[in-house]
Amino acid sequence: MVRTNRVVPKEWAKYSPLGTVIPRTRFVVFKTPLNESLNNRIPTGTEFTVSHLLRMVAERNQHIGLVVDLTDTNRYYDKHDIEGMCIEYEKLYCAGRGFIERDDIVDSFNRAIQKFIEKNDDKEALIGIHCTRGVNRSGYLVCRFLIDCLGWSSHEAIDAFEKARGYPIEKGAYIAALHRAAKELRDKPTRETRDSDSGESIDESRKKRKRKRREGGGNEMGDMIKNFLGQLGQEASQLEELTQSPMENIVRVPVMNWERRVEEERMEEEVEKEEEEEEEEEEEEGEEGGGSGLGGVVDGYEAPIDESTAQKRRARRKKLEKMFHVMKKGKFHQIQALQKEMRGE
């Protein structure tokens, strides 16, 4: 009589029973089925036995040819329930602690899959993989096979597994180990491992996948990148022409904003106008014999100096010139002060 566990695995009920087939592979991942005794301990409607598994797969018009059990016990269900349905059964005891350091388990898993594929003529037969919840240990070994034997990148393998299973690999150490394994494989000078289905080498398989991605929609992104790089190239060439121009050309490049440039031009015109009017008034005053007179002391009273119109205009012109020079230097607070002074006159 087969001994069975008396306790339902922790958090087992939180996970869906069965994922979908990983694209371009035969892998389908599920959580461990439970025997009738354990199913009686869980809420009605959440039961999952070997019979439930086979019925769910059959409803998809699919069938399983091999089941790989990765749990560290054989008490969740009877393996004869699998083998009695003419399905091959492979047991790999995978303890959670120190699992990713067991290269021998990875090798055993890869050999079991390769062996089944090579000797089985039914190309539609799926390979069912499960651990307790069908996430961490299952995800790690499936991804290792995709990386080691099919030449997938770690990102491709992880993404494909998680989408098919419906859950992410939860342990960061497993993710890091997958990336490390992919990097070590890339660094090897020779790659003798070949795709078991197509017989292609890893390099050939990887190139074919990249070509398919480009043909299947990568052109749009490539065009966007090319356009962006083209714009950068044009800006770089313009900057290079500017920096290589003679110094006198660089000096002429306008660096101030448009409003300030207009204000300076207005100031220049006003100064020139003031100078012309001043010269005309000086000529008129010279012909008329001067102004109304000079100030002086009369009966102890100091009379104010009576400035001529030309003198007043000359003083105003000097202020405008001063303001013009201040504006060219760009000192904002001085411009403000001069503008207030001009308005106060």
One Martini backbone bead per residue (centre of mass of N, CA, C, O) as a GRO file, in nm:
protein
  345
    1MET     BB    1   0.096   0.036   0.022
    2VAL     BB    2   0.060   0.366  -0.022
    3ARG     BB    3   0.193   0.636   0.110
    4THR     BB    4   0.050   0.934   0.262
    5ASN     BB    5  -0.033   1.237   0.308
    6ARG     BB    6  -0.206   1.449   0.562
    7VAL     BB    7  -0.112   1.722   0.416
    8VAL     BB    8  -0.163   2.001   0.265
    9PRO     BB    9  -0.004   2.202   0.088
   10LYS     BB   10   0.120   2.501   0.114
   11GLU     BB   11  -0.065   2.713  -0.089
   12TRP     BB   12  -0.188   2.527  -0.312
   13ALA     BB   13  -0.481   2.664  -0.362
   14LYS     BB   14  -0.372   2.940  -0.505
   15TYR     BB   15  -0.322   2.762  -0.753
   16SER     BB   16  -0.344   2.670  -1.054
   17PRO     BB   17  -0.340   2.365  -1.202
   18LEU     BB   18  -0.302   2.473  -1.520
   19GLY     BB   19  -0.125   2.540  -1.789
   20THR     BB   20   0.023   2.624  -2.075
   21VAL     BB   21   0.186   2.588  -2.355
   22ILE     BB   22   0.493   2.635  -2.448
   23PRO     BB   23   0.620   2.788  -2.691
   24ARG     BB   24   0.800   2.571  -2.899
   25THR     BB   25   0.694   2.334  -2.715
   26ARG     BB   26   0.591   2.057  -2.475
   27PHE     BB   27   0.539   2.221  -2.227
   28VAL     BB   28   0.355   2.149  -1.918
   29VAL     BB   29   0.240   2.308  -1.622
   30PHE     BB   30   0.182   2.188  -1.281
   31LYS     BB   31   0.042   2.094  -1.008
   32THR     BB   32   0.007   1.874  -0.775
   33PRO     BB   33  -0.151   1.609  -0.734
   34LEU     BB   34  -0.411   1.452  -0.543
   35ASN     BB   35  -0.546   1.252  -0.344
   36GLU     BB   36  -0.842   1.167  -0.205
   37SER     BB   37  -0.771   1.229   0.089
   38LEU     BB   38  -0.676   1.530   0.038
   39ASN     BB   39  -0.933   1.631  -0.116
   40ASN     BB   40  -1.115   1.611   0.149
   41ARG     BB   41  -0.950   1.882   0.281
   42ILE     BB   42  -1.083   2.055   0.063
   43PRO     BB   43  -1.263   2.251  -0.106
   44THR     BB   44  -1.515   2.253  -0.304
   45GLY     BB   45  -1.378   2.280  -0.641
   46THR     BB   46  -1.041   2.228  -0.573
   47GLU     BB   47  -0.985   1.976  -0.696
   48PHE     BB   48  -0.677   1.761  -0.773
   49THR     BB   49  -0.619   1.510  -0.992
   50VAL     BB   50  -0.525   1.296  -1.229
   51SER     BB   51  -0.802   1.301  -1.365
   52HIS     BB   52  -0.824   1.604  -1.393
   53LEU     BB   53  -0.576   1.646  -1.567
   54LEU     BB   54  -0.657   1.464  -1.814
   55ARG     BB   55  -0.923   1.609  -1.874
   56MET     BB   56  -0.812   1.897  -1.926
   57VAL     BB   57  -0.630   1.815  -2.164
   58ALA     BB   58  -0.852   1.683  -2.343
   59GLU     BB   59  -1.024   1.953  -2.374
   60ARG     BB   60  -0.769   2.060  -2.565
   61ASN     BB   61  -0.670   1.834  -2.758
   62GLN     BB   62  -0.469   1.674  -2.567
   63HIS     BB   63  -0.154   1.502  -2.465
   64ILE     BB   64   0.034   1.294  -2.248
   65GLY     BB   65   0.370   1.129  -2.235
   66LEU     BB   66   0.507   1.294  -1.984
   67VAL     BB   67   0.603   1.279  -1.631
   68VAL     BB   68   0.759   1.517  -1.407
   69ASP     BB   69   0.862   1.468  -1.075
   70LEU     BB   70   0.979   1.729  -0.822
   71THR     BB   71   0.919   1.621  -0.566
   72ASP     BB   72   1.023   1.516  -0.221
   73THR     BB   73   0.781   1.314  -0.274
   74ASN     BB   74   0.536   1.011  -0.289
   75ARG     BB   75   0.245   1.113  -0.123
   76TYR     BB   76   0.032   1.263  -0.312
   77TYR     BB   77   0.053   1.022  -0.525
   78ASP     BB   78   0.009   0.766  -0.758
   79LYS     BB   79   0.201   0.668  -1.023
   80HIS     BB   80   0.000   0.450  -1.139
   81ASP     BB   81  -0.205   0.660  -1.247
   82ILE     BB   82  -0.015   0.726  -1.484
   83GLU     BB   83   0.087   0.453  -1.604
   84GLY     BB   84  -0.210   0.339  -1.652
   85MET     BB   85  -0.224   0.565  -1.908
   86CYS     BB   86   0.041   0.541  -2.083
   87ILE     BB   87   0.246   0.712  -1.902
   88GLU     BB   88   0.528   0.849  -1.841
   89TYR     BB   89   0.755   0.829  -1.550
   90GLU     BB   90   0.943   1.081  -1.362
   91LYS     BB   91   1.177   1.092  -1.084
   92LEU     BB   92   1.277   1.397  -0.897
   93TYR     BB   93   1.445   1.480  -0.616
   94CYS     BB   94   1.354   1.816  -0.490
   95ALA     BB   95   1.490   2.015  -0.286
   96GLY     BB   96   1.476   2.341  -0.187
   97ARG     BB   97   1.746   2.317  -0.058
   98GLY     BB   98   2.008   2.361  -0.279
   99PHE     BB   99   1.899   2.330  -0.573
  100ILE     BB  100   2.079   2.526  -0.766
  101GLU     BB  101   2.350   2.339  -0.695
  102ARG     BB  102   2.223   2.093  -0.869
  103ASP     BB  103   2.356   1.975  -1.156
  104ASP     BB  104   2.252   1.680  -1.158
  105ILE     BB  105   1.953   1.753  -1.195
  106VAL     BB  106   1.977   1.900  -1.460
  107ASP     BB  107   2.095   1.661  -1.618
  108SER     BB  108   1.862   1.462  -1.565
  109PHE     BB  109   1.641   1.629  -1.693
  110ASN     BB  110   1.761   1.663  -1.977
  111ARG     BB  111   1.783   1.360  -2.040
  112ALA     BB  112   1.484   1.283  -2.011
  113ILE     BB  113   1.383   1.465  -2.237
  114GLN     BB  114   1.564   1.367  -2.469
  115LYS     BB  115   1.483   1.071  -2.458
  116PHE     BB  116   1.184   1.106  -2.520
  117ILE     BB  117   1.212   1.255  -2.794
  118GLU     BB  118   1.385   1.037  -2.946
  119LYS     BB  119   1.181   0.775  -2.892
  120ASN     BB  120   0.934   0.950  -2.968
  121ASP     BB  121   0.700   0.973  -3.237
  122ASP     BB  122   0.514   1.168  -3.083
  123LYS     BB  123   0.496   1.514  -3.146
  124GLU     BB  124   0.225   1.577  -2.953
  125ALA     BB  125   0.347   1.496  -2.697
  126LEU     BB  126   0.348   1.591  -2.381
  127ILE     BB  127   0.531   1.760  -2.109
  128GLY     BB  128   0.491   1.707  -1.774
  129ILE     BB  129   0.535   1.948  -1.506
  130HIS     BB  130   0.606   1.907  -1.144
  131CYS     BB  131   0.550   2.033  -0.836
  132THR     BB  132   0.381   2.156  -0.592
  133ARG     BB  133   0.300   2.445  -0.765
  134GLY     BB  134   0.444   2.500  -1.048
  135VAL     BB  135   0.707   2.721  -1.031
  136ASN     BB  136   1.007   2.706  -0.929
  137ARG     BB  137   1.134   2.427  -0.999
  138SER     BB  138   0.998   2.405  -1.271
  139GLY     BB  139   1.098   2.672  -1.390
  140TYR     BB  140   1.401   2.620  -1.371
  141LEU     BB  141   1.424   2.353  -1.542
  142VAL     BB  142   1.287   2.449  -1.796
  143CYS     BB  143   1.478   2.690  -1.849
  144ARG     BB  144   1.738   2.523  -1.862
  145PHE     BB  145   1.659   2.369  -2.116
  146LEU     BB  146   1.619   2.615  -2.303
  147ILE     BB  147   1.916   2.709  -2.265
  148ASP     BB  148   2.098   2.445  -2.296
  149CYS     BB  149   1.931   2.297  -2.554
  150LEU     BB  150   1.789   2.561  -2.727
  151GLY     BB  151   1.928   2.860  -2.688
  152TRP     BB  152   1.803   3.038  -2.497
  153SER     BB  153   1.740   3.300  -2.329
  154SER     BB  154   1.666   3.392  -2.016
  155HIS     BB  155   1.439   3.589  -2.089
  156GLU     BB  156   1.277   3.406  -2.274
  157ALA     BB  157   1.228   3.172  -2.077
  158ILE     BB  158   1.092   3.322  -1.844
  159ASP     BB  159   0.864   3.455  -2.003
  160ALA     BB  160   0.736   3.197  -2.118
  161PHE     BB  161   0.674   3.053  -1.854
  162GLU     BB  162   0.504   3.274  -1.705
  163LYS     BB  163   0.280   3.292  -1.920
  164ALA     BB  164   0.194   2.989  -1.917
  165ARG     BB  165   0.147   2.959  -1.601
  166GLY     BB  166   0.072   3.259  -1.452
  167TYR     BB  167   0.355   3.275  -1.295
  168PRO     BB  168   0.612   3.374  -1.117
  169ILE     BB  169   0.922   3.348  -1.020
  170GLU     BB  170   0.984   3.394  -0.674
  171LYS     BB  171   1.290   3.332  -0.671
  172GLY     BB  172   1.574   3.516  -0.706
  173ALA     BB  173   1.790   3.288  -0.717
  174TYR     BB  174   1.678   3.152  -0.973
  175ILE     BB  175   1.708   3.388  -1.166
  176ALA     BB  176   2.012   3.432  -1.131
  177ALA     BB  177   2.092   3.142  -1.222
  178LEU     BB  178   1.986   3.169  -1.512
  179HIS     BB  179   2.164   3.405  -1.602
  180ARG     BB  180   2.431   3.263  -1.540
  181ALA     BB  181   2.397   3.020  -1.730
  182ALA     BB  182   2.374   3.185  -1.992
  183LYS     BB  183   2.651   3.323  -1.972
  184GLU     BB  184   2.827   3.067  -1.966
  185LEU     BB  185   2.734   2.967  -2.243
  186ARG     BB  186   2.832   3.215  -2.409
  187ASP     BB  187   3.146   3.181  -2.312
  188LYS     BB  188   3.171   2.942  -2.473
  189PRO     BB  189   3.353   2.833  -2.749
  190THR     BB  190   3.163   2.579  -2.753
  191ARG     BB  191   2.856   2.430  -2.913
  192GLU     BB  192   2.712   2.107  -2.895
  193THR     BB  193   2.438   2.173  -2.847
  194ARG     BB  194   2.114   2.057  -2.956
  195ASP     BB  195   1.827   2.050  -3.105
  196SER     BB  196   1.610   1.788  -3.066
  197ASP     BB  197   1.404   1.849  -3.305
  198SER     BB  198   1.594   1.997  -3.544
  199GLY     BB  199   1.928   1.980  -3.510
  200GLU     BB  200   2.019   2.246  -3.424
  201SER     BB  201   2.208   2.475  -3.329
  202ILE     BB  202   2.219   2.731  -3.119
  203ASP     BB  203   2.296   2.948  -3.321
  204GLU     BB  204   2.083   2.877  -3.535
  205SER     BB  205   1.835   2.906  -3.354
  206ARG     BB  206   1.883   3.202  -3.269
  207LYS     BB  207   1.884   3.328  -3.551
  208LYS     BB  208   1.597   3.240  -3.630
  209ARG     BB  209   1.447   3.396  -3.406
  210LYS     BB  210   1.547   3.678  -3.484
  211ARG     BB  211   1.428   3.672  -3.769
  212LYS     BB  212   1.132   3.641  -3.682
  213ARG     BB  213   1.113   3.902  -3.518
  214ARG     BB  214   1.170   4.092  -3.751
  215GLU     BB  215   0.933   3.984  -3.939
  216GLY     BB  216   0.706   4.016  -3.684
  217GLY     BB  217   0.770   4.355  -3.605
  218GLY     BB  218   1.068   4.490  -3.597
  219ASN     BB  219   1.064   4.716  -3.819
  220GLU     BB  220   0.931   4.951  -3.673
  221MET     BB  221   1.143   4.984  -3.453
  222GLY     BB  222   1.381   5.019  -3.645
  223ASP     BB  223   1.279   5.280  -3.777
  224MET     BB  224   1.271   5.451  -3.522
  225ILE     BB  225   1.572   5.428  -3.459
  226LYS     BB  226   1.677   5.543  -3.725
  227ASN     BB  227   1.542   5.820  -3.702
  228PHE     BB  228   1.674   5.901  -3.438
  229LEU     BB  229   1.968   5.875  -3.535
  230GLY     BB  230   1.940   6.077  -3.767
  231GLN     BB  231   1.884   6.324  -3.592
  232LEU     BB  232   2.146   6.312  -3.434
  233GLY     BB  233   2.332   6.338  -3.678
  234GLN     BB  234   2.238   6.621  -3.767
  235GLU     BB  235   2.306   6.768  -3.504
  236ALA     BB  236   2.606   6.694  -3.501
  237SER     BB  237   2.681   6.829  -3.773
  238GLN     BB  238   2.595   7.115  -3.697
  239LEU     BB  239   2.787   7.142  -3.455
  240GLU     BB  240   3.049   7.093  -3.615
  241GLU     BB  241   3.022   7.337  -3.808
  242LEU     BB  242   3.022   7.551  -3.586
  243THR     BB  243   3.304   7.475  -3.450
  244GLN     BB  244   3.461   7.504  -3.747
  245SER     BB  245   3.422   7.788  -3.761
  246PRO     BB  246   3.504   8.088  -3.766
  247MET     BB  247   3.519   8.324  -3.522
  248GLU     BB  248   3.346   8.547  -3.662
  249ASN     BB  249   3.095   8.365  -3.694
  250ILE     BB  250   3.044   8.306  -3.397
  251VAL     BB  251   2.999   8.602  -3.305
  252ARG     BB  252   2.733   8.642  -3.492
  253VAL     BB  253   2.574   8.469  -3.319
  254PRO     BB  254   2.275   8.474  -3.184
  255VAL     BB  255   2.210   8.485  -2.809
  256MET     BB  256   1.955   8.646  -2.799
  257ASN     BB  257   1.655   8.740  -2.768
  258TRP     BB  258   1.413   8.900  -2.943
  259GLU     BB  259   1.314   9.119  -2.746
  260ARG     BB  260   1.595   9.235  -2.679
  261ARG     BB  261   1.674   9.313  -2.965
  262VAL     BB  262   1.444   9.520  -3.015
  263GLU     BB  263   1.515   9.710  -2.780
  264GLU     BB  264   1.796   9.791  -2.881
  265GLU     BB  265   1.707   9.911  -3.150
  266ARG     BB  266   1.527  10.128  -3.026
  267MET     BB  267   1.752  10.270  -2.869
  268GLU     BB  268   1.927  10.347  -3.109
  269GLU     BB  269   1.715  10.524  -3.254
  270GLU     BB  270   1.671  10.724  -3.019
  271VAL     BB  271   1.959  10.832  -3.001
  272GLU     BB  272   1.979  10.936  -3.292
  273LYS     BB  273   1.740  11.132  -3.270
  274GLU     BB  274   1.852  11.305  -3.040
  275GLU     BB  275   2.105  11.403  -3.190
  276GLU     BB  276   1.960  11.548  -3.422
  277GLU     BB  277   1.788  11.745  -3.248
  278GLU     BB  278   2.023  11.876  -3.101
  279GLU     BB  279   2.164  11.998  -3.346
  280GLU     BB  280   1.924  12.175  -3.439
  281GLU     BB  281   1.895  12.346  -3.174
  282GLU     BB  282   2.180  12.463  -3.168
  283GLU     BB  283   2.151  12.617  -3.433
  284GLU     BB  284   1.909  12.793  -3.346
  285GLU     BB  285   2.042  12.924  -3.093
  286GLY     BB  286   2.280  13.051  -3.247
  287GLU     BB  287   2.095  13.240  -3.423
  288GLU     BB  288   1.934  13.370  -3.157
  289GLY     BB  289   2.157  13.403  -2.908
  290GLY     BB  290   2.050  13.193  -2.728
  291GLY     BB  291   1.922  13.197  -2.439
  292SER     BB  292   1.776  13.351  -2.150
  293GLY     BB  293   2.026  13.274  -1.965
  294LEU     BB  294   2.199  13.306  -1.664
  295GLY     BB  295   2.270  13.243  -1.368
  296GLY     BB  296   2.249  13.417  -1.037
  297VAL     BB  297   2.305  13.692  -0.823
  298VAL     BB  298   2.006  13.857  -0.683
  299ASP     BB  299   1.964  14.010  -0.403
  300GLY     BB  300   2.067  13.725  -0.261
  301TYR     BB  301   1.953  13.561  -0.504
  302GLU     BB  302   1.963  13.237  -0.646
  303ALA     BB  303   1.934  13.160  -0.955
  304PRO     BB  304   1.842  12.944  -1.176
  305ILE     BB  305   1.939  12.755  -1.420
  306ASP     BB  306   1.883  12.805  -1.764
  307GLU     BB  307   1.822  12.560  -1.963
  308SER     BB  308   1.849  12.436  -2.253
  309THR     BB  309   1.712  12.222  -2.475
  310ALA     BB  310   1.981  12.088  -2.562
  311GLN     BB  311   2.080  12.014  -2.280
  312LYS     BB  312   1.851  11.828  -2.204
  313ARG     BB  313   1.883  11.636  -2.447
  314ARG     BB  314   2.176  11.554  -2.378
  315ALA     BB  315   2.112  11.420  -2.108
  316ARG     BB  316   1.917  11.210  -2.221
  317ARG     BB  317   2.112  11.075  -2.416
  318LYS     BB  318   2.310  10.970  -2.201
  319LYS     BB  319   2.107  10.785  -2.064
  320LEU     BB  320   2.048  10.610  -2.311
  321GLU     BB  321   2.336  10.512  -2.348
  322LYS     BB  322   2.363  10.380  -2.076
  323MET     BB  323   2.130  10.182  -2.111
  324PHE     BB  324   2.239  10.040  -2.360
  325HIS     BB  325   2.499   9.925  -2.224
  326VAL     BB  326   2.353   9.766  -2.002
  327MET     BB  327   2.191   9.579  -2.192
  328LYS     BB  328   2.440   9.443  -2.323
  329LYS     BB  329   2.533   9.313  -2.042
  330GLY     BB  330   2.266   9.194  -1.883
  331LYS     BB  331   2.170   9.380  -1.632
  332PHE     BB  332   1.876   9.380  -1.487
  333HIS     BB  333   1.882   9.575  -1.237
  334GLN     BB  334   1.989   9.820  -1.399
  335ILE     BB  335   1.759   9.843  -1.600
  336GLN     BB  336   1.539   9.897  -1.392
  337ALA     BB  337   1.659  10.157  -1.272
  338LEU     BB  338   1.668  10.324  -1.536
  339GLN     BB  339   1.366  10.308  -1.603
  340LYS     BB  340   1.272  10.459  -1.351
  341GLU     BB  341   1.435  10.719  -1.404
  342MET     BB  342   1.301  10.789  -1.674
  343ARG     BB  343   1.001  10.803  -1.566
  344GLY     BB  344   1.068  11.041  -1.344
  345GLU     BB  345   1.106  11.293  -1.554
   0.00000   0.00000   0.00000
